[in-house]
Coordinates of C-alpha atoms in Angstrom, one line a residue:
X1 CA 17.9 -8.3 -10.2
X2 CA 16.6 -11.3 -9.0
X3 CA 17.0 -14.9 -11.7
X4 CA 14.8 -17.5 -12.1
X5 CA 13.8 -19.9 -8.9
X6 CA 13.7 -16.9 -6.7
X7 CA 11.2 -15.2 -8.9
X8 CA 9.0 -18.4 -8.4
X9 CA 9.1 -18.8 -5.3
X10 CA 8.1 -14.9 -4.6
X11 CA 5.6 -15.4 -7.5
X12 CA 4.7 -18.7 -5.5
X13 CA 4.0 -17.1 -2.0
X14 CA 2.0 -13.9 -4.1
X15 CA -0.2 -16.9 -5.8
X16 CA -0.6 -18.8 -2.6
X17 CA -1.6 -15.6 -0.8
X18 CA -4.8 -14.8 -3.4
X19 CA -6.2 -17.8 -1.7
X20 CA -4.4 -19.3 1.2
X21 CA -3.7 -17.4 4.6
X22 CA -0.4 -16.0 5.1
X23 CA -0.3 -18.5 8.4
X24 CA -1.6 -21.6 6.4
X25 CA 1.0 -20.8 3.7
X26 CA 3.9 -24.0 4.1
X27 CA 7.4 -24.3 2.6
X28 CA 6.1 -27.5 1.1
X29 CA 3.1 -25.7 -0.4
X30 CA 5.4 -22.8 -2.1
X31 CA 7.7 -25.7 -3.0
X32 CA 5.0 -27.4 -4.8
X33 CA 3.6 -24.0 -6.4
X34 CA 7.0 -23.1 -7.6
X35 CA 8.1 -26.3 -8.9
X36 CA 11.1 -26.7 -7.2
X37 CA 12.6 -28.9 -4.7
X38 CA 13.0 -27.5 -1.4
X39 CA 16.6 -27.5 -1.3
X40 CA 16.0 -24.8 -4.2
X41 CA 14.0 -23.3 -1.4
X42 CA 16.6 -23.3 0.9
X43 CA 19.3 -21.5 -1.1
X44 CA 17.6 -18.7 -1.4
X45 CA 15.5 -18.4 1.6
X46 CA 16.3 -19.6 5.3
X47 CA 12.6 -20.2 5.8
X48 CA 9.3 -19.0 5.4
X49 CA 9.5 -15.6 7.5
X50 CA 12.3 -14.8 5.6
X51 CA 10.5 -15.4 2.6
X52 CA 7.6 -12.8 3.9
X53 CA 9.8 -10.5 5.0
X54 CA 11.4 -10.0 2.1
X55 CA 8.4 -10.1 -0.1
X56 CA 7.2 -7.4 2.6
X57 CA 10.3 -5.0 2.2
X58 CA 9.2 -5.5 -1.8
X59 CA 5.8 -4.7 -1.9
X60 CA 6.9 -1.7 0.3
X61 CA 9.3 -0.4 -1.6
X62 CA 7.0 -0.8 -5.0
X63 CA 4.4 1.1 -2.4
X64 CA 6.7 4.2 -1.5
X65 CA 7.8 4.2 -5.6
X66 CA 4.0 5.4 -6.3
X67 CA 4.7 8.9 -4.4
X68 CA 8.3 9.2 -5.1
X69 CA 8.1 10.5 -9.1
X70 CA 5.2 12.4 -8.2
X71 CA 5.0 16.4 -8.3
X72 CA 3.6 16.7 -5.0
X73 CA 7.7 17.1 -3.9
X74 CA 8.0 20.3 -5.8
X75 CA 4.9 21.9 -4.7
X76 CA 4.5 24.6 -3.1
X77 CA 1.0 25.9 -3.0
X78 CA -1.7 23.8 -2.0
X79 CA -4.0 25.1 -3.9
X80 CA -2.8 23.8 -6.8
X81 CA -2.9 20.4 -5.4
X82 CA -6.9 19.5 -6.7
X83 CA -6.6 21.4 -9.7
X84 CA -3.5 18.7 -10.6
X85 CA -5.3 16.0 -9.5
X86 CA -2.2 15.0 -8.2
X87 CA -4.1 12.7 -5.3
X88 CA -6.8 11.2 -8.0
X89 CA -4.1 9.2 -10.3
X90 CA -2.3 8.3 -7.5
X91 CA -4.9 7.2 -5.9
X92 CA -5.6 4.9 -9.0
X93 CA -1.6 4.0 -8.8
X94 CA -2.4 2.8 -4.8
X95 CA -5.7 0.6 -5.5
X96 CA -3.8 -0.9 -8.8
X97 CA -0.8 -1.9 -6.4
X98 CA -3.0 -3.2 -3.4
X99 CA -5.1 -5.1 -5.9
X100 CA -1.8 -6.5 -6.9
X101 CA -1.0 -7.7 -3.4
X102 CA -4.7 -8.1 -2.4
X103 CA -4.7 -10.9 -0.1
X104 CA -1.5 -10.4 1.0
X105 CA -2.6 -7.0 2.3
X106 CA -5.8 -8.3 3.5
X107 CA -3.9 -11.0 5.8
X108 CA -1.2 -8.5 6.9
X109 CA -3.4 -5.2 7.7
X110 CA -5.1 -7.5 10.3
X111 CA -1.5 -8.3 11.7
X112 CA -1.2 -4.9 14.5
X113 CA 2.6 -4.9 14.2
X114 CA 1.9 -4.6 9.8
X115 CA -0.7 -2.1 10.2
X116 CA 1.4 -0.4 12.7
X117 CA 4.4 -0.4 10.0
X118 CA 2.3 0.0 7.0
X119 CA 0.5 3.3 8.7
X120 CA 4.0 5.0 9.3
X121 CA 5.0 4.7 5.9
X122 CA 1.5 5.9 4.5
X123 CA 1.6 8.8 6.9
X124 CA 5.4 9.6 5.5
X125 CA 3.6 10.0 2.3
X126 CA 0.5 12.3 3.3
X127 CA 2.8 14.7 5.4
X128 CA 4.6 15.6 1.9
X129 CA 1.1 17.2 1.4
X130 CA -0.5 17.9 4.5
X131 CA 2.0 19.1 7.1
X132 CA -0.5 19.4 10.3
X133 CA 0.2 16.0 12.0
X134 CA -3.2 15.3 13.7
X135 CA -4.7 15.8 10.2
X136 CA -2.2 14.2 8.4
X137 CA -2.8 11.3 10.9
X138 CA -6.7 11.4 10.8
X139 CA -6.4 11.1 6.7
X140 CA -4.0 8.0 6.6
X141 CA -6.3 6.0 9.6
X142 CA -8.9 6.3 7.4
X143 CA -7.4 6.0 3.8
X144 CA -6.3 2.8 5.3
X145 CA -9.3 1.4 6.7
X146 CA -11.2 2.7 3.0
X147 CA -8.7 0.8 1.7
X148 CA -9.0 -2.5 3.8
X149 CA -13.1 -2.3 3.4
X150 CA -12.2 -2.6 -0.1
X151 CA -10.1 -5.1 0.2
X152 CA -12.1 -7.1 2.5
X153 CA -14.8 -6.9 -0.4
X154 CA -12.7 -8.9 -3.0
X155 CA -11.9 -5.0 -4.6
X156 CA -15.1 -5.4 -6.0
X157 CA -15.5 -1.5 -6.5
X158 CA -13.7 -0.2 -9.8
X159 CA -10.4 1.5 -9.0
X160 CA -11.2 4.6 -10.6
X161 CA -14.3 5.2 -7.9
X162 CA -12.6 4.0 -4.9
X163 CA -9.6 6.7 -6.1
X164 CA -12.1 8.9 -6.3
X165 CA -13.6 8.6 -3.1
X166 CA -10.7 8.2 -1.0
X167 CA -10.3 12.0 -2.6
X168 CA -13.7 12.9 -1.8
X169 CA -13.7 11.8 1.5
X170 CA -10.3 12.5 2.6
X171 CA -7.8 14.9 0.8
X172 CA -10.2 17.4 -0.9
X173 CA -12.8 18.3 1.6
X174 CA -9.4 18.7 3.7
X175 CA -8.0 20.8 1.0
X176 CA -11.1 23.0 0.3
X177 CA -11.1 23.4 4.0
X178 CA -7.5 24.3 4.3
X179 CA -8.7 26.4 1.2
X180 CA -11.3 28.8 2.8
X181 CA -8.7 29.0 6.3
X182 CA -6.4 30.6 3.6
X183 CA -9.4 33.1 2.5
X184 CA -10.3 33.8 5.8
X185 CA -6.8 35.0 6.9
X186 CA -5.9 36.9 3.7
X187 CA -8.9 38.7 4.1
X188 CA -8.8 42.9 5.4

């Protein structure tokens, strides 16, 4: 659990990022946003990369939570999967938590080594649906870069229609096309 002046300084760097670049971003700066003194700064954190780091290994963390209470880990049959909606509200949960984070993502998916991390994890997440691997990979490149179009526009869109659309033009067209594979080979 964290206490008091670490919780400002996190909430500090997450303030600073919704209008400062993530390379622009000082210890003085945080110092000043938190109201502390930078010794206060220094007992919790050895520096600023630290800082970001750990704020990183957060934000991921509160990403991977989205998918891990979901039903999708007890499914079996795919077809099943649109009828839930499973990918719609979680879909809604994803735009809600980059929101959140919005500049931070939008400085950090332009970093390749971030994007590099950050598509791992998100493919992790779409191979507990989609097991084919080129697919699976196809579907998070371009969840992602829906995602960071949105993001780059200031998430102007609602989240409900950019959840829907990421199903519409990712998961289900996939799904109704894993769908009528299925018919095809059950069929005399």
């Amino acid at each position: 659990m964290l206490k008091g002046a670490k919780i400002r300084i996190i909430d500090a760097l997450i303030h600073l990022l919704s209008t400062t670049d993530i390379h622009k971003i000082t210890v003085k700066k945080i110092v000043e946003t938190a109201s502390i003194n930078r010794r206060t700064f220094y007992d919790h954190f050895e520096n600023k990369e630290e800082l970001i780091d750990f704020l990183e290994s957060r934000i991921f963390l509160e990403f991977k939570e989205i998918f891990n209470n979901t039903a999708a880990n007890t499914i079996v049959d795919t077809k099943n999967l649109i009828d839930l909606q499973i990918p719609i509200r979680e879909n809604i949960e994803v735009c809600n938590h980059l929101k959140k984070y919005h500049k931070y993502y939008e400085h950090r998916l332009n970093d390749v080594e971030f994007y590099k991390k950050f598509s791992k994890e998100f493919l992790e997440i779409i191979q507990r649906y989609i097991k084919n691997e080129r697919v699976s990979k196809y579907l998070t490149e371009g969840a992602i870069g829906y995602l960071n179009y949105w993001l780059s526009n200031d998430c102007k869109e609602p989240i409900e229609l950019v959840a829907i659309e990421l199903g519409e033009l990712g998961f289900q067209p996939f799904m109704q096309a894993h769908l009528s594979k299925e018919q095809i080979s059950e069929s005399p």
